[in-house]
CSV table of C-alpha atoms and ligand atoms in Angstrom, one decimal:
chain,number,residue,atom,x,y,z
A,16,MET,CA,69.6,-2.4,-125.6
A,17,SER,CA,66.9,-3.8,-123.2
A,18,LYS,CA,68.3,-3.1,-119.8
A,19,VAL,CA,71.0,-1.0,-118.1
A,20,THR,CA,71.7,-0.8,-114.3
A,21,VAL,CA,74.2,1.7,-113.0
A,22,SER,CA,74.9,2.2,-109.3
A,23,ALA,CA,76.6,4.9,-107.2
A,24,PRO,CA,77.6,5.0,-103.5
A,25,GLY,CA,76.6,7.1,-100.6
A,26,LYS,CA,79.3,9.2,-99.0
A,27,LEU,CA,80.5,10.7,-95.7
A,28,HIS,CA,82.3,14.0,-95.1
A,29,LEU,CA,85.1,13.0,-92.7
A,30,SER,CA,86.1,16.7,-92.4
A,31,GLY,CA,85.6,20.1,-94.0
A,32,GLU,CA,81.9,20.2,-94.9
A,33,HIS,CA,80.5,23.7,-95.2
A,34,ALA,CA,84.0,25.2,-95.3
A,35,VAL,CA,84.4,23.4,-98.6
A,36,VAL,CA,81.6,25.7,-100.0
A,37,TYR,CA,84.0,28.6,-99.4
A,38,GLY,CA,87.1,27.1,-101.1
A,39,ASN,CA,88.6,25.2,-98.2
A,40,PRO,CA,89.4,21.5,-98.6
A,41,ALA,CA,87.2,18.6,-97.5
A,42,VAL,CA,88.0,14.9,-97.0
A,43,VAL,CA,85.2,12.7,-98.3
A,44,VAL,CA,84.8,9.0,-98.4
A,45,SER,CA,82.5,6.7,-100.3
A,46,THR,CA,80.5,4.0,-98.5
A,47,SER,CA,79.2,0.5,-99.3
A,48,LEU,CA,75.6,1.8,-99.3
A,49,ARG,CA,74.5,2.2,-102.9
A,50,LEU,CA,71.8,3.6,-105.1
A,51,TYR,CA,70.8,1.7,-108.3
A,52,VAL,CA,69.1,3.2,-111.4
A,53,THR,CA,67.7,0.7,-113.9
A,54,LEU,CA,66.5,1.8,-117.4
A,55,THR,CA,64.6,-0.7,-119.5
A,56,ALA,CA,62.9,-0.7,-122.9
A,57,SER,CA,59.5,-1.2,-121.3
A,58,ALA,CA,59.0,-2.4,-117.6
A,59,GLY,CA,59.1,0.0,-114.6
A,60,SER,CA,57.5,3.4,-114.4
A,61,ALA,CA,57.7,5.5,-117.6
A,62,PHE,CA,60.5,8.1,-117.3
A,63,GLY,CA,58.3,10.9,-118.7
A,64,ASP,CA,55.8,10.5,-115.8
A,65,VAL,CA,58.6,10.3,-113.2
A,66,ARG,CA,60.1,13.5,-114.6
A,67,LYS,CA,56.8,15.4,-114.4
A,68,ASN,CA,56.4,14.5,-110.7
A,69,ASP,CA,60.0,14.9,-109.5
A,70,PRO,CA,61.7,18.3,-110.2
A,71,PHE,CA,65.2,17.0,-109.3
A,72,ILE,CA,65.0,14.0,-111.7
A,73,ASP,CA,63.7,16.5,-114.3
A,74,ALA,CA,66.7,18.8,-113.7
A,75,ILE,CA,69.1,15.8,-114.0
A,76,ALA,CA,67.4,14.8,-117.3
A,77,ALA,CA,67.5,18.4,-118.6
A,78,VAL,CA,71.2,18.8,-117.9
A,79,PHE,CA,71.9,15.5,-119.7
A,80,GLU,CA,69.7,16.4,-122.7
A,81,LYS,CA,71.3,19.8,-123.1
A,82,LYS,CA,74.9,18.6,-122.9
A,83,MET,CA,74.5,15.4,-124.9
A,84,GLY,CA,72.0,16.8,-127.4
A,85,LYS,CA,69.9,13.7,-126.9
A,86,PRO,CA,66.2,13.9,-126.0
A,87,ILE,CA,65.3,11.2,-123.5
A,88,ALA,CA,62.3,9.0,-124.6
A,89,SER,CA,59.4,9.5,-122.2
A,90,SER,CA,58.4,5.8,-122.5
A,91,LEU,CA,61.8,4.7,-121.1
A,92,GLY,CA,61.3,2.2,-118.2
A,93,PHE,CA,62.8,3.6,-115.0
A,94,ALA,CA,63.4,2.2,-111.5
A,95,ILE,CA,65.5,3.1,-108.5
A,96,THR,CA,66.5,1.0,-105.5
A,97,SER,CA,68.7,2.4,-102.7
A,98,THR,CA,70.1,1.6,-99.3
A,99,ILE,CA,71.4,5.2,-98.8
A,100,PRO,CA,69.3,7.1,-96.2
A,101,VAL,CA,67.6,10.0,-97.9
A,102,GLY,CA,68.3,13.6,-96.7
A,103,ALA,CA,70.7,12.5,-94.0
A,104,GLY,CA,74.0,13.9,-95.3
A,105,MET,CA,75.1,10.7,-97.1
A,106,GLY,CA,74.8,12.1,-100.6
A,107,SER,CA,71.6,10.4,-101.7
A,108,SER,CA,70.8,13.1,-104.2
A,109,ALA,CA,74.3,13.1,-105.7
A,110,ALA,CA,74.2,9.3,-106.0
A,111,LEU,CA,70.9,9.7,-107.8
A,112,ALA,CA,72.3,12.3,-110.2
A,113,VAL,CA,75.5,10.4,-110.9
A,114,ALA,CA,73.8,7.0,-111.3
A,115,LEU,CA,71.0,8.4,-113.6
A,116,ILE,CA,73.5,10.3,-115.8
A,117,GLY,CA,75.7,7.2,-115.9
A,118,ALA,CA,72.7,5.0,-116.9
A,119,LEU,CA,71.5,7.4,-119.5
A,120,SER,CA,74.9,7.7,-121.1
A,121,GLN,CA,75.1,3.9,-121.4
A,122,TRP,CA,71.6,3.6,-122.7
A,123,TYR,CA,72.2,6.1,-125.5
A,124,GLY,CA,75.6,4.6,-126.3
A,125,PHE,CA,77.9,7.4,-125.2
A,126,PRO,CA,81.4,6.5,-124.0
A,127,TRP,CA,81.9,5.9,-120.2
A,128,GLU,CA,83.3,9.2,-118.9
A,129,PRO,CA,83.3,9.5,-115.1
A,130,LYS,CA,84.7,13.1,-115.4
A,131,LEU,CA,81.7,14.1,-117.6
A,132,ILE,CA,79.2,12.2,-115.3
A,133,ASN,CA,80.6,14.2,-112.3
A,134,GLU,CA,80.4,17.5,-114.1
A,135,LEU,CA,76.8,17.0,-115.2
A,136,ALA,CA,75.8,15.7,-111.8
A,137,TYR,CA,77.3,18.9,-110.3
A,138,GLN,CA,75.3,21.0,-112.7
A,139,ALA,CA,72.1,19.1,-111.6
A,140,GLU,CA,73.0,19.5,-107.9
A,141,LYS,CA,73.3,23.2,-108.4
A,142,THR,CA,69.6,23.3,-109.3
A,143,LYS,CA,69.0,22.0,-105.8
A,144,HIS,CA,71.4,24.3,-103.9
A,145,ILE,CA,73.1,26.9,-106.0
A,146,ASN,CA,76.2,27.0,-103.8
A,147,SER,CA,77.1,23.3,-104.1
A,148,SER,CA,80.8,22.8,-103.6
A,149,GLY,CA,80.7,19.7,-105.9
A,150,SER,CA,82.3,17.5,-103.2
A,151,ASP,CA,79.2,15.2,-103.1
A,152,PRO,CA,79.1,14.3,-106.9
A,153,ALA,CA,82.9,14.1,-107.0
A,154,ILE,CA,83.2,11.4,-104.3
A,155,VAL,CA,80.1,9.6,-105.5
A,156,THR,CA,81.5,9.4,-109.0
A,157,HIS,CA,85.1,8.5,-108.1
A,158,GLY,CA,84.8,6.5,-104.9
A,159,GLY,CA,87.6,5.9,-102.4
A,160,ILE,CA,88.9,8.8,-100.2
A,161,LEU,CA,89.0,12.2,-101.9
A,162,TRP,CA,90.8,15.3,-100.9
A,163,TYR,CA,88.6,17.9,-102.5
A,164,ARG,CA,88.8,21.7,-103.0
A,165,ARG,CA,86.7,24.0,-105.2
A,166,GLU,CA,88.9,26.9,-106.2
A,167,LEU,CA,86.4,28.4,-108.7
A,168,ASP,CA,83.2,27.1,-110.2
A,169,PHE,CA,85.2,25.9,-113.3
A,170,LEU,CA,88.2,24.8,-111.3
A,171,LYS,CA,87.4,22.0,-108.9
A,172,THR,CA,90.5,20.1,-107.8
A,173,PHE,CA,90.6,16.8,-106.1
A,174,TRP,CA,93.1,14.1,-105.4
A,175,LEU,CA,92.1,10.5,-104.8
A,176,LEU,CA,94.1,9.6,-101.7
A,177,PRO,CA,96.3,6.6,-102.5
A,178,PHE,CA,95.5,4.9,-99.1
A,179,LYS,CA,92.5,3.5,-97.3
A,180,ILE,CA,90.9,4.0,-93.9
A,181,PRO,CA,93.4,1.8,-91.9
A,182,LYS,CA,92.1,-1.6,-91.1
A,183,MET,CA,93.3,-1.3,-87.5
A,184,PHE,CA,90.9,1.7,-86.9
A,185,ALA,CA,87.9,0.6,-84.9
A,186,PRO,CA,84.9,0.3,-87.3
A,187,PHE,CA,82.6,3.3,-87.6
A,188,VAL,CA,79.0,3.1,-86.3
A,189,LEU,CA,76.6,5.5,-88.0
A,190,VAL,CA,73.4,6.8,-86.4
A,191,ASN,CA,70.7,8.6,-88.4
A,192,THR,CA,69.4,11.4,-86.2
A,193,LYS,CA,67.2,12.5,-89.1
A,194,ARG,CA,66.8,16.2,-90.1
A,195,LYS,CA,64.1,18.6,-91.2
A,196,GLU,CA,66.0,21.1,-93.4
A,197,SER,CA,67.4,20.6,-96.9
A,198,THR,CA,71.1,20.9,-97.6
A,199,GLY,CA,70.3,24.2,-99.4
A,200,ASP,CA,68.6,25.6,-96.2
A,201,LEU,CA,71.7,24.8,-94.1
A,202,VAL,CA,74.1,26.1,-96.7
A,203,SER,CA,72.1,29.4,-96.7
A,204,ALA,CA,72.1,29.5,-92.9
A,205,VAL,CA,75.9,29.3,-93.0
A,206,ALA,CA,76.0,32.1,-95.6
A,207,LYS,CA,73.9,34.3,-93.3
A,208,TYR,CA,76.2,33.5,-90.4
A,209,GLN,CA,79.2,34.4,-92.6
A,210,LYS,CA,77.7,37.8,-93.5
A,211,LEU,CA,77.1,38.6,-89.8
A,212,HIS,CA,80.4,37.3,-88.5
A,213,GLU,CA,82.9,37.9,-91.3
A,214,ARG,CA,86.1,38.0,-89.2
A,215,GLN,CA,85.2,34.9,-87.1
A,216,PHE,CA,84.3,33.1,-90.2
A,217,ILE,CA,87.7,33.6,-91.8
A,218,LEU,CA,89.3,32.2,-88.7
A,219,LEU,CA,86.9,29.3,-88.6
A,220,ARG,CA,87.6,28.4,-92.2
A,221,ASP,CA,91.3,28.3,-91.5
A,222,ALA,CA,90.7,26.1,-88.4
A,223,PHE,CA,88.6,23.7,-90.6
A,224,GLU,CA,91.4,23.6,-93.1
A,225,GLN,CA,94.0,22.7,-90.4
A,226,THR,CA,91.7,20.0,-89.0
A,227,THR,CA,91.2,18.5,-92.5
A,228,LYS,CA,94.9,18.4,-93.1
A,229,GLN,CA,95.7,16.8,-89.7
A,230,MET,CA,92.9,14.3,-90.2
A,231,THR,CA,94.3,13.3,-93.6
A,232,GLN,CA,97.8,13.0,-92.0
A,233,ALA,CA,96.3,10.8,-89.3
A,234,ILE,CA,94.7,8.5,-91.9
A,235,HIS,CA,98.0,8.3,-93.8
A,236,ASP,CA,100.0,7.6,-90.6
A,237,GLU,CA,97.4,5.2,-89.2
A,238,ASP,CA,97.3,7.3,-86.1
A,239,GLU,CA,93.8,6.6,-84.6
A,240,GLN,CA,94.3,8.8,-81.6
A,241,LEU,CA,95.0,11.8,-83.8
A,242,PHE,CA,92.1,10.8,-86.1
A,243,ARG,CA,89.7,10.8,-83.2
A,244,ARG,CA,90.9,14.1,-81.9
A,245,MET,CA,90.3,15.6,-85.4
A,246,ILE,CA,86.8,14.1,-85.5
A,247,THR,CA,86.1,15.9,-82.2
A,248,GLN,CA,87.8,19.1,-83.3
A,249,ASN,CA,85.8,19.1,-86.6
A,250,GLN,CA,82.6,18.6,-84.6
A,251,ARG,CA,83.5,21.6,-82.3
A,252,LEU,CA,84.0,23.8,-85.3
A,253,LEU,CA,80.7,22.7,-86.9
A,254,GLU,CA,79.0,23.6,-83.6
A,255,LYS,CA,80.1,27.2,-84.0
A,256,LEU,CA,77.9,27.3,-87.2
A,257,PRO,CA,74.1,27.0,-87.2
A,258,VAL,CA,74.1,23.4,-88.4
A,259,VAL,CA,74.1,21.2,-85.3
A,260,SER,CA,70.9,20.4,-83.3
A,261,ARG,CA,70.6,20.1,-79.6
A,262,GLU,CA,69.6,16.4,-79.9
A,263,ALA,CA,72.7,15.5,-82.0
A,264,THR,CA,75.0,17.5,-79.7
A,265,ALA,CA,73.7,15.6,-76.7
A,266,PHE,CA,74.3,12.2,-78.4
A,267,ILE,CA,77.8,13.3,-79.5
A,268,ARG,CA,78.7,14.5,-76.0
A,269,ALA,CA,77.5,11.1,-74.6
A,270,VAL,CA,79.8,9.3,-77.0
A,271,GLU,CA,82.7,11.5,-76.0
A,272,LYS,CA,82.0,11.0,-72.3
A,273,ALA,CA,82.1,7.2,-72.9
A,274,GLY,CA,85.6,7.7,-74.4
A,275,GLY,CA,84.8,7.8,-78.1
A,276,ALA,CA,84.5,10.5,-80.8
A,277,ALA,CA,81.7,11.6,-83.0
A,278,LYS,CA,80.7,14.2,-85.6
A,279,ILE,CA,77.8,15.1,-87.9
A,280,SER,CA,78.6,14.5,-91.6
A,281,GLY,CA,77.4,16.7,-94.4
A,282,ALA,CA,75.0,19.6,-94.1
A,283,GLY,CA,73.8,18.8,-90.5
A,284,GLY,CA,70.4,20.1,-89.2
A,285,VAL,CA,69.2,22.3,-86.4
A,286,ALA,CA,65.4,22.0,-86.1
A,287,LYS,CA,65.4,18.4,-85.0
A,288,GLY,CA,68.3,16.0,-85.7
A,289,SER,CA,71.4,16.6,-87.8
A,290,GLY,CA,71.4,13.7,-90.2
A,291,VAL,CA,73.9,11.0,-90.0
A,292,VAL,CA,76.4,11.1,-87.1
A,293,ILE,CA,79.7,9.2,-87.5
A,294,THR,CA,80.8,7.6,-84.2
A,295,THR,CA,83.9,5.7,-83.3
A,296,HIS,CA,85.0,3.9,-80.1
A,297,SER,CA,87.3,1.0,-79.4
A,298,GLU,CA,84.3,-1.0,-78.2
A,299,ILE,CA,81.5,-1.1,-80.7
A,300,GLY,CA,79.1,-2.4,-78.1
A,301,VAL,CA,79.3,0.9,-76.2
A,302,LEU,CA,78.2,2.9,-79.3
A,303,GLN,CA,75.3,0.5,-79.9
A,304,GLN,CA,74.2,0.8,-76.4
A,305,LEU,CA,74.3,4.6,-76.4
A,306,ALA,CA,72.5,4.8,-79.7
A,307,ASP,CA,69.8,2.5,-78.2
A,308,THR,CA,69.5,4.8,-75.1
A,309,PHE,CA,68.9,7.8,-77.4
A,310,GLY,CA,66.4,5.8,-79.5
A,311,TYR,CA,68.5,5.7,-82.6
A,312,LYS,CA,69.1,2.6,-84.8
A,313,PRO,CA,72.9,2.2,-85.3
A,314,PHE,CA,74.2,0.8,-88.6
A,315,GLN,CA,77.6,0.1,-90.2
A,316,THR,CA,79.0,0.6,-93.7
A,317,VAL,CA,82.4,-0.2,-95.2
A,318,LEU,CA,84.2,3.0,-96.2
A,319,GLY,CA,86.1,3.7,-99.4
A,320,GLY,CA,84.4,1.4,-102.0
A,321,ASP,CA,83.9,2.0,-105.8
A,322,GLY,CA,82.4,5.1,-107.3
A,323,VAL,CA,79.8,5.0,-110.1
A,324,ARG,CA,79.8,1.6,-111.9
A,325,VAL,CA,77.8,-0.3,-114.5
A,326,GLU,CA,76.2,-3.2,-112.8
A,327,GLN,CA,74.4,-4.7,-115.8
A,328,MET,CA,73.9,-4.1,-119.6
A,329,THR,CA,71.7,-6.4,-121.6
A,330,ALA,CA,71.6,-6.1,-125.3
B,412,LIG,C1,76.8,18.5,-98.1
B,412,LIG,O1,76.9,17.1,-98.3
B,412,LIG,C2,78.1,19.1,-97.9
B,412,LIG,C3,78.1,20.7,-97.7
B,412,LIG,O2,79.5,21.1,-97.5
B,412,LIG,C4,77.6,21.3,-99.0
B,412,LIG,C5,78.5,21.2,-100.2
B,412,LIG,O3,79.6,20.8,-100.1
B,412,LIG,O4,77.9,21.5,-101.3
B,412,LIG,C6,77.3,21.1,-96.6
């Protein structure tokens, strides 16, 4: 083998982030933004050096080596390219774990097993934040729209929804409000909140679950009005947790005032921005103008594409 390229998509949480860490469901969707890992016999940086300098890549490699019983050659050529914004709630680290494990398994001649790739990526993610729900690696591995629920660490259930985001829904505009904290920091902040407000948290989790269910129904029924109401409802619930910044809230309120709906997606952020905000409005121009007013660069992505896939294999 002289070259292998494997890619994995970025993701968005349409509903249920954070609650999914506590066993409630989330609806997650893949995007057309992708991360590519290329392994070569020679060219590129040597994998051994990259590992030494990047604890997450080292953790992914260690999980692979342990499970597959195959030491990774430190001379292996390694390169990443990506269009997924980093640390913005779009699953860039899950995409890296999934694509790298997929590429390594191809390089060393193992069968293509998305289920195993997902599980190993989940183990690697847990080295970043111990309480990972596993929803990120699952959607990045399988693609499409996923109904996901972690019952127990060894019992993670998901269902690939057999429908798409309806074509008649207005396209989503994404805005990266950036963030300072890591996903682990934000998951820990929610854990602290849960300890302090146990009763409210139980009610909140239930409200998240109802919202996730209604949103899934809205996608199924192609009911855009209900879908938008659930985006707003999910955002309001997230605002009760310490995960949404003042800046992101101000932008989201402006979108709502202009007749649209918006929510953060993924872990969020409080110190500065809250990562990527999903916005929707019947007139895209309104969203672009608002983003401009707030100094954000809007961008678009197609939702619901392929999960992990082999792009190239050269003997
Ligand atoms: C992060 O993308 C989503 C969270 O729900 C954490 C997780 O599910 O592991 C915040």
